[in-house]
């Protein structure tokens, strides 16, 4: 895919600032060729515990018409540590509807990156038209779902895969359901720098 260089007008930057949605840049060369880039910050839990002080993360989402690619690059993480990436309804607990996207693994230098393909734009949502049976694979699993109308999920967050790894990093050792067998640690980074109802994925219009 070929990209063109262009400048975001000052009026557009002012509009973004007025909305209070954090540091986000939107670029668009054609109707079917656009992207957004935004920063993540330490989660509320990590900031409260004063852990992960050096952690940074940037996300870029590029639309391809029928779907998007989302690339996350992080640095300043604990070395050789596993994390779990989710799309969430809100950035802080209780997080609301949350969708497991990928594992994320830091190297010995504390950097990590991953690219996932899906729908990561203003149309990202989950819906349950009615209650139905659900497979119980792990003990905490529900045997059925609650019915709910469409709920948009515009936030990004990742969790320690292990509570023990969180403790090693100076974070709380709370067990959370945010990995494949629901034995994850606390949230490490999130998009809480954006408003609950105005997460960064909302800014990308396909």
Short mmCIF file of C-alpha atoms in Angstrom, two decimals:
data_model
loop_
_atom_site.label_atom_id
_atom_site.label_comp_id
_atom_site.label_asym_id
_atom_site.label_seq_id
_atom_site.Cartn_x
_atom_site.Cartn_y
_atom_site.Cartn_z
CA UNK A 1 0.00 0.00 0.00
CA UNK A 2 1.42 3.40 -0.99
CA UNK A 3 1.04 6.31 1.44
CA UNK A 4 1.13 10.01 0.68
CA UNK A 5 2.56 12.65 2.96
CA UNK A 6 0.25 15.44 4.02
CA UNK A 7 -0.21 17.92 6.85
CA UNK A 8 -3.01 17.93 9.41
CA UNK A 9 -4.54 21.46 9.40
CA UNK A 10 -4.08 23.53 12.55
CA UNK A 11 -7.87 23.84 12.85
CA UNK A 12 -8.15 20.04 13.01
CA UNK A 13 -5.50 19.88 15.74
CA UNK A 14 -7.42 22.51 17.70
CA UNK A 15 -10.61 20.51 17.36
CA UNK A 16 -8.89 17.40 18.70
CA UNK A 17 -7.53 19.35 21.67
CA UNK A 18 -10.94 20.84 22.39
CA UNK A 19 -12.47 17.40 22.55
CA UNK A 20 -9.98 16.36 25.23
CA UNK A 21 -9.23 12.99 23.69
CA UNK A 22 -5.46 12.88 24.29
CA UNK A 23 -2.55 12.91 21.88
CA UNK A 24 -3.84 11.43 18.63
CA UNK A 25 -3.05 12.17 14.99
CA UNK A 26 -5.33 11.13 12.13
CA UNK A 27 -4.03 10.99 8.57
CA UNK A 28 -5.99 10.34 5.41
CA UNK A 29 -4.79 10.13 1.83
CA UNK A 30 -7.91 8.54 0.36
CA UNK A 31 -11.30 7.47 1.69
CA UNK A 32 -10.16 3.83 1.94
CA UNK A 33 -6.60 4.58 3.09
CA UNK A 34 -6.33 6.16 6.53
CA UNK A 35 -4.64 5.62 9.87
CA UNK A 36 -4.40 6.83 13.45
CA UNK A 37 -1.51 6.78 15.91
CA UNK A 38 -1.78 7.23 19.66
CA UNK A 39 0.10 6.71 22.90
CA UNK A 40 -0.75 4.40 25.78
CA UNK A 41 0.09 5.17 29.41
CA UNK A 42 0.64 3.20 32.60
CA UNK A 43 -2.61 1.76 33.92
CA UNK A 44 -4.24 3.30 36.95
CA UNK A 45 -3.10 0.34 39.04
CA UNK A 46 0.51 0.64 37.84
CA UNK A 47 0.57 4.39 38.40
CA UNK A 48 -0.95 3.99 41.86
CA UNK A 49 1.68 1.43 42.81
CA UNK A 50 4.45 3.51 41.18
CA UNK A 51 5.56 0.54 39.08
CA UNK A 52 6.50 0.40 35.37
CA UNK A 53 7.84 3.95 35.66
CA UNK A 54 9.81 3.68 32.40
CA UNK A 55 7.08 1.98 30.34
CA UNK A 56 5.92 3.59 27.09
CA UNK A 57 3.75 2.32 24.24
CA UNK A 58 2.62 3.59 20.85
CA UNK A 59 -0.15 2.16 18.69
CA UNK A 60 -0.77 2.64 14.97
CA UNK A 61 -3.95 1.47 13.27
CA UNK A 62 -4.17 1.36 9.47
CA UNK A 63 -7.42 0.64 7.65
CA UNK A 64 -7.52 -1.53 4.54
CA UNK A 65 -11.19 -1.13 3.76
CA UNK A 66 -12.50 -4.48 4.96
CA UNK A 67 -10.36 -4.60 8.12
CA UNK A 68 -7.53 -2.89 9.97
CA UNK A 69 -4.06 -3.76 11.18
CA UNK A 70 -3.15 -2.58 14.67
CA UNK A 71 0.55 -2.47 15.59
CA UNK A 72 1.63 -1.90 19.19
CA UNK A 73 5.25 -1.11 20.11
CA UNK A 74 6.26 -0.84 23.76
CA UNK A 75 9.50 -0.12 25.61
CA UNK A 76 10.61 0.11 29.22
CA UNK A 77 8.80 -3.10 30.19
CA UNK A 78 10.25 -5.80 32.47
CA UNK A 79 12.54 -8.02 30.44
CA UNK A 80 11.39 -11.40 29.11
CA UNK A 81 7.84 -11.00 30.39
CA UNK A 82 4.51 -12.07 28.90
CA UNK A 83 1.49 -9.78 28.57
CA UNK A 84 -2.04 -10.11 27.14
CA UNK A 85 -3.56 -7.52 24.80
CA UNK A 86 -7.27 -6.62 24.93
CA UNK A 87 -9.74 -4.22 23.36
CA UNK A 88 -11.99 -2.88 26.14
CA UNK A 89 -15.14 -0.85 26.61
CA UNK A 90 -13.54 1.53 29.14
CA UNK A 91 -9.85 1.85 30.04
CA UNK A 92 -10.12 1.38 33.82
CA UNK A 93 -11.79 -1.22 36.01
CA UNK A 94 -14.33 -2.74 35.68
CA UNK A 95 -13.37 -2.46 31.94
CA UNK A 96 -16.78 -3.53 30.60
CA UNK A 97 -16.94 -5.74 27.50
CA UNK A 98 -13.37 -6.86 26.72
CA UNK A 99 -12.01 -8.83 23.78
CA UNK A 100 -8.74 -10.83 23.90
CA UNK A 101 -6.58 -9.91 20.89
CA UNK A 102 -3.07 -11.31 21.28
CA UNK A 103 -0.17 -12.24 23.50
CA UNK A 104 2.64 -9.71 23.82
CA UNK A 105 6.16 -10.75 24.83
CA UNK A 106 8.97 -8.44 25.89
CA UNK A 107 12.58 -9.24 24.99
CA UNK A 108 15.65 -9.02 27.16
CA UNK A 109 15.80 -5.28 26.44
CA UNK A 110 12.25 -4.65 27.68
CA UNK A 111 10.80 -3.89 24.24
CA UNK A 112 7.79 -5.65 22.74
CA UNK A 113 5.76 -5.41 19.55
CA UNK A 114 2.80 -7.15 17.97
CA UNK A 115 0.53 -6.65 14.96
CA UNK A 116 -3.06 -7.92 14.88
CA UNK A 117 -5.73 -7.82 12.17
CA UNK A 118 -9.39 -7.09 12.89
CA UNK A 119 -11.92 -4.28 13.09
CA UNK A 120 -10.36 -1.42 15.03
CA UNK A 121 -12.35 1.67 14.11
CA UNK A 122 -15.54 3.55 14.93
CA UNK A 123 -17.56 0.40 14.11
CA UNK A 124 -15.78 -1.86 16.64
CA UNK A 125 -18.48 -3.38 18.84
CA UNK A 126 -19.86 -6.49 20.51
CA UNK A 127 -23.49 -7.58 20.69
CA UNK A 128 -25.53 -10.40 22.26
CA UNK A 129 -29.08 -10.36 20.83
CA UNK A 130 -30.21 -12.92 23.39
CA UNK A 131 -29.02 -15.37 26.01
CA UNK A 132 -27.44 -18.58 24.71
CA UNK A 133 -25.38 -21.48 26.10
CA UNK A 134 -21.62 -20.86 26.32
CA UNK A 135 -18.83 -23.45 26.47
CA UNK A 136 -17.22 -23.83 29.88
CA UNK A 137 -13.53 -24.42 29.18
CA UNK A 138 -12.04 -23.05 32.41
CA UNK A 139 -13.57 -22.99 35.92
CA UNK A 140 -14.40 -19.23 35.91
CA UNK A 141 -16.24 -19.47 32.57
CA UNK A 142 -19.92 -18.56 32.43
CA UNK A 143 -22.30 -21.22 31.11
CA UNK A 144 -24.39 -18.61 29.30
CA UNK A 145 -24.20 -14.97 28.27
CA UNK A 146 -26.35 -12.01 29.27
CA UNK A 147 -28.23 -10.38 26.41
CA UNK A 148 -27.08 -6.87 25.55
CA UNK A 149 -27.51 -4.32 22.79
CA UNK A 150 -24.50 -3.29 20.67
CA UNK A 151 -21.65 -1.95 22.83
CA UNK A 152 -18.71 -0.17 21.26
CA UNK A 153 -15.21 -1.02 22.49
CA UNK A 154 -12.71 1.73 21.66
CA UNK A 155 -9.94 1.31 24.26
CA UNK A 156 -6.70 -0.69 24.24
CA UNK A 157 -4.98 -2.27 27.25
CA UNK A 158 -2.57 -5.03 28.13
CA UNK A 159 -2.16 -7.08 31.29
CA UNK A 160 0.67 -9.05 32.91
CA UNK A 161 0.15 -12.67 31.93
CA UNK A 162 1.27 -13.72 35.42
CA UNK A 163 0.60 -12.16 38.84
CA UNK A 164 4.08 -13.31 39.87
CA UNK A 165 5.62 -11.27 37.04
CA UNK A 166 3.61 -8.25 38.15
CA UNK A 167 4.97 -8.60 41.69
CA UNK A 168 8.55 -8.90 40.34
CA UNK A 169 7.97 -5.59 38.55
CA UNK A 170 6.81 -3.93 41.78
CA UNK A 171 3.11 -4.02 40.86
CA UNK A 172 0.27 -5.60 42.90
CA UNK A 173 -0.16 -9.38 42.70
CA UNK A 174 -3.92 -9.34 42.11
CA UNK A 175 -5.26 -12.16 39.91
CA UNK A 176 -7.47 -11.02 37.02
CA UNK A 177 -9.30 -12.91 34.22
CA UNK A 178 -7.35 -11.23 31.40
CA UNK A 179 -5.54 -14.18 29.82
CA UNK A 180 -6.49 -17.46 28.14
CA UNK A 181 -7.07 -19.41 31.36
CA UNK A 182 -8.18 -16.37 33.40
CA UNK A 183 -5.15 -16.30 35.75
CA UNK A 184 -3.56 -13.03 34.58
CA UNK A 185 -1.99 -10.27 36.62
CA UNK A 186 -2.94 -6.62 36.80
CA UNK A 187 -3.28 -4.26 33.87
CA UNK A 188 0.08 -2.81 32.84
CA UNK A 189 -0.82 -0.14 30.26
CA UNK A 190 -4.01 1.34 28.88
CA UNK A 191 -5.55 4.21 26.96
CA UNK A 192 -6.87 5.91 30.11
CA UNK A 193 -5.37 9.09 28.63
CA UNK A 194 -8.61 9.15 26.59
CA UNK A 195 -12.11 9.66 27.94
CA UNK A 196 -14.14 6.54 28.82
CA UNK A 197 -16.64 7.13 26.00
CA UNK A 198 -14.11 8.50 23.50
CA UNK A 199 -11.40 5.86 23.21
CA UNK A 200 -8.83 6.25 20.42
CA UNK A 201 -10.36 3.65 18.09
CA UNK A 202 -13.44 5.86 17.83
CA UNK A 203 -11.37 8.37 15.85
CA UNK A 204 -10.80 6.08 12.87
CA UNK A 205 -13.70 6.22 10.41
CA UNK A 206 -13.54 3.49 7.78
#
